[in-house]
Every structure is written in C-alpha cells, then in structure tokens.
Short mmCIF file of C-alpha atoms in Angstrom, two decimals:
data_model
loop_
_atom_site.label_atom_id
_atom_site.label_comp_id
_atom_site.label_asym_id
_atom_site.label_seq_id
_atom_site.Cartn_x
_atom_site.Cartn_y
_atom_site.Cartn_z
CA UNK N 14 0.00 0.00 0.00
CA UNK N 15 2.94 2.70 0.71
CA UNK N 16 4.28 1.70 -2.39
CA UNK N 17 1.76 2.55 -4.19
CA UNK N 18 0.73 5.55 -2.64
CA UNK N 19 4.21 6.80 -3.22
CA UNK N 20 5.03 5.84 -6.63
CA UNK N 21 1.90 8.26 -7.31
CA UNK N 22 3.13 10.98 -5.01
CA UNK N 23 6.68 10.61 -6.91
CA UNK N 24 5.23 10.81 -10.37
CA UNK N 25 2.74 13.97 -9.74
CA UNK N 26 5.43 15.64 -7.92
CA UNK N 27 8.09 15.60 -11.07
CA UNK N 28 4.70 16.29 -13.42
CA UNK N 29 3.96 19.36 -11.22
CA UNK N 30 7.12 20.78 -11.05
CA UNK N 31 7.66 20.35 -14.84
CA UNK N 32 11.12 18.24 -14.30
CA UNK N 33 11.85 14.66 -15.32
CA UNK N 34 15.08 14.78 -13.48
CA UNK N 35 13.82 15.29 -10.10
CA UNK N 36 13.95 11.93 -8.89
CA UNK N 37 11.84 12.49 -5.57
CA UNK N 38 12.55 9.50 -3.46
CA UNK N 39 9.91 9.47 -0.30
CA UNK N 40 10.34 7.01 2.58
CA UNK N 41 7.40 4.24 2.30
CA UNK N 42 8.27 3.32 5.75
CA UNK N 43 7.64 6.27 7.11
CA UNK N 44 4.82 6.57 5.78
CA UNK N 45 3.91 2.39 6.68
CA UNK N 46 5.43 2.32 9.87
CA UNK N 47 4.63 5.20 11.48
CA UNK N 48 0.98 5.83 9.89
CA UNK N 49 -0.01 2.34 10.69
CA UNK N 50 2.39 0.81 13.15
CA UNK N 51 3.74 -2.85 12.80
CA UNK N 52 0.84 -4.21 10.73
CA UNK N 53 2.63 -5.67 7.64
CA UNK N 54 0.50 -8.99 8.09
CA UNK N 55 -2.60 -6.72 7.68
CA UNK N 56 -2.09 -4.37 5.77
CA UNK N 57 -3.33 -0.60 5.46
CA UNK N 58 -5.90 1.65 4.25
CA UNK N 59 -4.64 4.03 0.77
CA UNK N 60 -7.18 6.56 1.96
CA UNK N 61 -5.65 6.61 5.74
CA UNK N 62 -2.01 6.64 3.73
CA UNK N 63 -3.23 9.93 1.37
CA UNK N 64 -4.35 11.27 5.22
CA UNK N 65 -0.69 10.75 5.88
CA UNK N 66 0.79 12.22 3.34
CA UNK N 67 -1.28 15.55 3.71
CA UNK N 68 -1.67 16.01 7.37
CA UNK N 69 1.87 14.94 8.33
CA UNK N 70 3.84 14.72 5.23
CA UNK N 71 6.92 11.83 4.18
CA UNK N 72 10.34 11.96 4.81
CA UNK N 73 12.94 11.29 2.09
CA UNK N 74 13.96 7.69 1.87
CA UNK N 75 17.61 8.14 3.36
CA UNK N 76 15.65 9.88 6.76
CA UNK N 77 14.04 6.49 7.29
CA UNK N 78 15.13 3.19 4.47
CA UNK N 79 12.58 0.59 4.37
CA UNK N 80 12.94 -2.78 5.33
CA UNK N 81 10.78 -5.61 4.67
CA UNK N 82 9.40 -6.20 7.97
CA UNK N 83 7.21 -5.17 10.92
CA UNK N 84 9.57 -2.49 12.72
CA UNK N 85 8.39 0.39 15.49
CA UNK N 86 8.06 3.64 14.20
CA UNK N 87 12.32 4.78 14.18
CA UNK N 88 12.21 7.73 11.67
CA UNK N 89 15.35 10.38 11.80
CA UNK N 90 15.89 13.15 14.62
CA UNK N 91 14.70 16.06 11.93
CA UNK N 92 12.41 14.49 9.75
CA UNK N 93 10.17 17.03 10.66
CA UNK N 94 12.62 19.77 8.46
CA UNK N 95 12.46 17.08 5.54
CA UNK N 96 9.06 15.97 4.67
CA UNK N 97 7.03 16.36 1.78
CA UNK N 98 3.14 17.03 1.83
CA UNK N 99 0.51 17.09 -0.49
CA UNK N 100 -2.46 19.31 -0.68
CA UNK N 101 -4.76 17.02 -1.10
CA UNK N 102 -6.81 14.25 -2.12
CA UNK N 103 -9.87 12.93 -4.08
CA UNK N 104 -11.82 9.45 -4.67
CA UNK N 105 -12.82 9.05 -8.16
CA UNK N 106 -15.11 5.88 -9.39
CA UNK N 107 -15.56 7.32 -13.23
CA UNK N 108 -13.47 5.44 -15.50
CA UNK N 109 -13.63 8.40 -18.14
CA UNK N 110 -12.43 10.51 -14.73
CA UNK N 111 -9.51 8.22 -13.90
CA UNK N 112 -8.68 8.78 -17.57
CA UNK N 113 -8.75 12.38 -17.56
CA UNK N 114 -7.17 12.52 -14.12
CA UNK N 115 -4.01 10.43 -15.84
CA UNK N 116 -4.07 12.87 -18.95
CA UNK N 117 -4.22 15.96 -16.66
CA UNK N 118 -1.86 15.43 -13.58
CA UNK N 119 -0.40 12.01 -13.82
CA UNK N 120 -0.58 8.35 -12.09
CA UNK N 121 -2.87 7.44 -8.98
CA UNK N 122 -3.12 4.72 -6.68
CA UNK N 123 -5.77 1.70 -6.97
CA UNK N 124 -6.74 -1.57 -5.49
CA UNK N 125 -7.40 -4.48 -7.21
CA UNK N 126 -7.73 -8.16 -5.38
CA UNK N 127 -4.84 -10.07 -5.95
CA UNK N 128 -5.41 -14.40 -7.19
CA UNK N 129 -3.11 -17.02 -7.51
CA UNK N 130 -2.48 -17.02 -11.19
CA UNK N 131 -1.64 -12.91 -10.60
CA UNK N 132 2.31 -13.76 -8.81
CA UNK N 133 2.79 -16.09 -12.24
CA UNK N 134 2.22 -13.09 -14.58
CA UNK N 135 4.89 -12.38 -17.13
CA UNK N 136 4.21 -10.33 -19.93
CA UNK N 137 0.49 -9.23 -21.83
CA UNK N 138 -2.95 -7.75 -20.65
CA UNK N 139 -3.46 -9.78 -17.63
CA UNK N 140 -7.03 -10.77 -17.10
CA UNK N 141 -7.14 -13.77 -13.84
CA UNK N 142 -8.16 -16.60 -15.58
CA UNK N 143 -7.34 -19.11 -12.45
CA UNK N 144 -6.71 -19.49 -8.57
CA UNK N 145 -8.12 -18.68 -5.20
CA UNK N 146 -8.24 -15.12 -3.85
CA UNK N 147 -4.66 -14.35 -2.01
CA UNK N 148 -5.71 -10.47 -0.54
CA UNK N 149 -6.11 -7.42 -1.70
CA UNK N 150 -2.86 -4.74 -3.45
CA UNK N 151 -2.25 -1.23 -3.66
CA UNK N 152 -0.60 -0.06 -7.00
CA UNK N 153 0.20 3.11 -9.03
CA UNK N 154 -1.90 3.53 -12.54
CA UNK N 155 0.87 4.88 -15.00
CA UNK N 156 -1.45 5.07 -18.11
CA UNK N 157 -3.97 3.32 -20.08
CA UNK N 158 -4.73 2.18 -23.72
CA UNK N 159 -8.28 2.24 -25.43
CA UNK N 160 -7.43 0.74 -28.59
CA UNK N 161 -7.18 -2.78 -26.27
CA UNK N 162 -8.36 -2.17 -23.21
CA UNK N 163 -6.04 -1.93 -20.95
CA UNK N 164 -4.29 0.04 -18.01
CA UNK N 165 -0.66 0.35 -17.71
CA UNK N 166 0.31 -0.08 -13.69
CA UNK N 167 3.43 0.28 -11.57
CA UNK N 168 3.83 -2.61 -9.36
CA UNK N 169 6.11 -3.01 -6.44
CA UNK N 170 7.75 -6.78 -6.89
CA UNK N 171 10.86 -5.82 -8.05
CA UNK N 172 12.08 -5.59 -11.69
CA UNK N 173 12.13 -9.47 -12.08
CA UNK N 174 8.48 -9.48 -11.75
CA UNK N 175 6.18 -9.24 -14.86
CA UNK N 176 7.08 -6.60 -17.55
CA UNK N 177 10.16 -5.63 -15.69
CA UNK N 178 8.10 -4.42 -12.59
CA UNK N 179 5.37 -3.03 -14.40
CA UNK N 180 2.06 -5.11 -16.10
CA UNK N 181 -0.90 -4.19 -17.71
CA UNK N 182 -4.54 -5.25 -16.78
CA UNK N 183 -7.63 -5.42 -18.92
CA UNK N 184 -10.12 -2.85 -17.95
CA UNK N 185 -12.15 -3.63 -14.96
CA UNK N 186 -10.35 -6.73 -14.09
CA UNK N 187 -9.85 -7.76 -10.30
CA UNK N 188 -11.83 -4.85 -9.41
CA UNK N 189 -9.05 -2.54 -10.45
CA UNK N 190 -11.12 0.72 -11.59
CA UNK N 191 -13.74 0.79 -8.74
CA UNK N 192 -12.07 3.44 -7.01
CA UNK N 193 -8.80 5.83 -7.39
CA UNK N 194 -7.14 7.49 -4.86
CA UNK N 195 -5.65 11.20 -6.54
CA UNK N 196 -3.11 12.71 -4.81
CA UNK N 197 -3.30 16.47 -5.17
CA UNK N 198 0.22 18.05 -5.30
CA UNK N 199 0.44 22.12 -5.61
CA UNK N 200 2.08 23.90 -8.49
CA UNK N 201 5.58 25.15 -7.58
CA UNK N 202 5.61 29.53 -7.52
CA UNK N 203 7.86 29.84 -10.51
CA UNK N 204 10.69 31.92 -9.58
CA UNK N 205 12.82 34.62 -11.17
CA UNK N 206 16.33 35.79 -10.64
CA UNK N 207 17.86 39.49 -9.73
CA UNK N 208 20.79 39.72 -10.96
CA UNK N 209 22.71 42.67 -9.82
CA UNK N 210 26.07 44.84 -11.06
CA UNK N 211 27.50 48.52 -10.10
CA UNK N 212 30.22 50.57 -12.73
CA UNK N 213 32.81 50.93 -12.11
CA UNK N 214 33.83 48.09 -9.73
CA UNK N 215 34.05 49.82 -6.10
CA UNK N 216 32.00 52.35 -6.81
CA UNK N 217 29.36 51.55 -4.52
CA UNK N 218 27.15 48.77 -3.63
CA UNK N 219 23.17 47.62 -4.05
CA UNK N 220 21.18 47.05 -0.92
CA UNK N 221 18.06 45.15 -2.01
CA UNK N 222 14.65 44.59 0.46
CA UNK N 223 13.78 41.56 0.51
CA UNK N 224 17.13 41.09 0.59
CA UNK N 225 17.19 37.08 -0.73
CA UNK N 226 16.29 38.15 -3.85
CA UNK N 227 19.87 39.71 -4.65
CA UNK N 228 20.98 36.46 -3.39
CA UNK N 229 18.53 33.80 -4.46
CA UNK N 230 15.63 33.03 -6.58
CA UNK N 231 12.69 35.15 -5.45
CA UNK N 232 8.91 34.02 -6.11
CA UNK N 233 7.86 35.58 -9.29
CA UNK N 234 5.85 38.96 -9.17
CA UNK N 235 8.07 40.04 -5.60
CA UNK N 236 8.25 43.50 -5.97
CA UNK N 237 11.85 44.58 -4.70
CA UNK N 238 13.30 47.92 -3.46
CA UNK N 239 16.97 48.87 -4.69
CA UNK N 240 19.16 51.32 -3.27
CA UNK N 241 21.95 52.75 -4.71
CA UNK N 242 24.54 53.53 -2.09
CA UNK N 243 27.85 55.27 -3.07
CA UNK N 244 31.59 54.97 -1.48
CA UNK N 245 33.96 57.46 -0.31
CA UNK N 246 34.53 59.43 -3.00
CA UNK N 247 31.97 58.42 -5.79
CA UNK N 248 28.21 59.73 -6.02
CA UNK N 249 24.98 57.40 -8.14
CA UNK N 250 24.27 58.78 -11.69
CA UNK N 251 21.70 56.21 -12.88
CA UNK N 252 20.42 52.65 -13.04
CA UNK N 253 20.82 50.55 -16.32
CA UNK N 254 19.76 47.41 -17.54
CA UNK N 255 15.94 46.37 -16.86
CA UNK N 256 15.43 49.36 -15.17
CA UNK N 257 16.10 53.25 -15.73
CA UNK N 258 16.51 56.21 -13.78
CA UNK N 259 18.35 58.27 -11.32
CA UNK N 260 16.81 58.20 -8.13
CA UNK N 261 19.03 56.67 -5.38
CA UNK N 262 16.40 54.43 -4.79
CA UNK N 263 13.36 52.25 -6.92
CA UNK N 264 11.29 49.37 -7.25
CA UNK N 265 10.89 46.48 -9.84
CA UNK N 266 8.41 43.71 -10.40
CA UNK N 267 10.06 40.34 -10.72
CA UNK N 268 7.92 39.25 -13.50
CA UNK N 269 10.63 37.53 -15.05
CA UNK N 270 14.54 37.34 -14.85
CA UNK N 271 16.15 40.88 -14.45
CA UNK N 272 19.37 42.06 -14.84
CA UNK N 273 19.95 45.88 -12.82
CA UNK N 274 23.43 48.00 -13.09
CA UNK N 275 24.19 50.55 -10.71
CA UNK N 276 26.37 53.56 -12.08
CA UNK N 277 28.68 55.34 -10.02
CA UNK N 278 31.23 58.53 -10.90
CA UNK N 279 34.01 59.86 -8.99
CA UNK N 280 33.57 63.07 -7.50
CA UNK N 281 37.44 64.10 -8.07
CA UNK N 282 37.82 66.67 -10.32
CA UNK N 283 40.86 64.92 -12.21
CA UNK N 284 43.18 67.96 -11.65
CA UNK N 285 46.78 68.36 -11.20
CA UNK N 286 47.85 67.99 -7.21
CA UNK N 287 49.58 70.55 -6.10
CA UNK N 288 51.49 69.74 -3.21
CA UNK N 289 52.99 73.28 -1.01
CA UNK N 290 56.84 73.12 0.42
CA UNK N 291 58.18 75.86 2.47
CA UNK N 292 60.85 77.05 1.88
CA UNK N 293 63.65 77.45 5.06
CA UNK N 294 66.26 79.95 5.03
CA UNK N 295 69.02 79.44 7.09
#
C-alpha cells in the first residue's frame, strides 16, 4: 500500500514541477510504519495513507530506508525539516475521470484483489483466468490504452516481476477501476532571478529589500526595493539594464529574470595635485 501511494506521489510531484530529473525518493516506511504501526501482516488503508501524506507529510527515503518487515516507528531526529506534503486528495469511481485525471496530472493509486495465477504473470494484458483469492494490493496507474483495453500499472515486486516491474490489466479486471485514490500536489511559484552589477567596480554597492532576492531566486511577481549607495569618494548617476533612472532608490516587479546596473562617478575633479613646500632659510 505505501508503495503505491508513493510511486503516485513521486510521479505527480516531477509532473507538477515540470522536471523529469527530479527523482523524488519518499520514505514508504515512514509513511507504513509510522501511519499504521507494525501491521505488515494486515495491511493498510490508501485513503488513511493519502491522510498521511497531507496532514503529516513523508520523509525522504535516506531519513528512514525501508525494510521488509514489521519495525516500530524509528524515523530520523529532523524528519520534521524534511518531509514532503501534499495538498490534497480525491476518490474518483468514473473510469472516463480516472482517464482524464491520468491525462491531466499524472498516475494514482488503486486496489485491485490479488489471485493465484496474478504472482505467475509475465508479460500481456493480464485478465485472472485461475486461482483462489490471495488479498487485496495497492498499486500506481501509469497510463492506459483504449485501442485494447487496458491500463498500464506500476507494481512493487521488483524488476524481475512481470514486464520488468510493471504489467498491464484489462479494464475492470480484479476490481481494479472501482475506485482511485488522486493525490493532489500544488504547483511550484515559478521563480525569477535578480541579478545585480555597479560601474565601475568599487564604486558603490546595491542594498536590495527583501534582501534574498539579490541572493537567491525570489517568487515571481516580488516587488523589490533597490538602493543605490555610493563609497567614499563616488556619487549614483543612474540605473541601467531592466530598469532606468536616477533616483538613489526604486522598485521592480520580478515578472521575469532581471538584470539591474548601478552607475557610479568619482567626485574628483581629475586635476593636477599641487602639493605646497616651504621654503627654510638658514
């Protein structure tokens, strides 16, 4: 059941943040042993796992590695500082829902009762055909295909199992699409970078409030204050780049990355020195 909750979680996370390289990897025992306790011989609920996930969140995988067997809850000192949450979640018992729900945000978790002939699948649209009921299984719908009926699932038996982890069931076999479980992961802010210059080099220097933003990415449409702020010896002429003017001080709208130069001028007036020597008689 955390397995399958998770793989979903994983999936909608990279979808939401727009990045096939993110590689989330969230601690299922976390999430197993400490939502449920030492009840591997039982089993859990997906709904009371999606509770989980929102209400309390999952650590990453290295905070607490899973281990195939009943253990007391033993996650890491500051898990608390490295959890993920969702936002949400939502049953859904349309097929044409699931499907949209697959098209529009990515993989969700489903049951499906689990026979004998189901642990001898290789390859192919499984449909049981054979054996006694073993239990009930928590997996993570990938995709689907209409032209032969079929959904595409994420299993949790290791590679060597079925179509190298993964198998596909026939539409409405082993009570598969009765009921989804949709995770509900928020959209990242999209975030824009400052970045900041002054002419010539020691002229001066750019305070900016909030001051992260000259540092780090800031949350796009942060409206930031700049000050211009002159050494010893040099006064501000004017601000270049994404931004104009010769006030000291101004705003700008991160509404996308911005580049800002500060422009500073010596007040010397670039004349001879003159230095006076008295003269001594003796």
């Amino acid at each position: 059941m955390a397995f399958g909750t998770i793989a979903a979680i994983e999936s909608r996370l990279e979808i939401a943040a727009g990045d096939p390289d993110l590689n989330p990897d969230l601690s299922e025992a976390h999430m197993f042993f400490c939502g449920s306790g030492r009840t591997c011989g039982t089993g859990w609920y997906p709904s009371a796992a999606m509770d989980f996930a929102r209400d309390t969140g999952i650590a990453d995988e290295p905070c607490y590695p899973y281990t195939g067997h009943d253990q007391t809850c033993s996650v890491c000192p500051d898990w608390q500082s490295r959890v993920t949450e969702t936002s949400s979640w939502v049953g859904i018992t349309s097929v044409a829902d699931m499907k949209q729900a697959l098209t529009d945000y990515g993989p969700f978790e489903v049951t499906m009762v689990v026979y004998t002939d189901f642990f001898y699948y290789a390859e192919g649209i499984y449909q049981h055909t054979w054996g006694e009921i073993q239990g009930a299984h928590a997996v993570a719908v990938v995709g689907y295909d209409d032209n032969e009926g079929y959904w595409i699932v994420k299993n949790s038996w290791g590679t060597n199992w079925g179509e190298n982890g993964w198998f596909r069931i026939a539409y409405g076999d082993c009570y598969i699409d009765n009921y989804a479980y949709v995770p509900l992961v928020d959209q990242p802010t999209p975030t824009c970078y400052l970045d900041t210059s002054v002419t010539p080099s020691g002229g001066g220097t750019i305070l900016a409030d909030p001051s992260v933003c000259a540092i780090d990415r800031c949350e796009q449409g942060t409206e930031v204050e700049l000050s211009a702020i002159p050494e010893t010896g040099y006064e501000f002429t004017a601000w270049d780049g994404d931004v104009s003017g010769s006030s000291d001080s101004i705003r700008i709208i991160l509404d996308s990355d911005k580049n800002v130069t500060a422009n500073f001028s010596s007040t010397s007036d670039g004349g001879d020195v003159r230095i006076f020597i008295p003269m001594v008689i003796a």
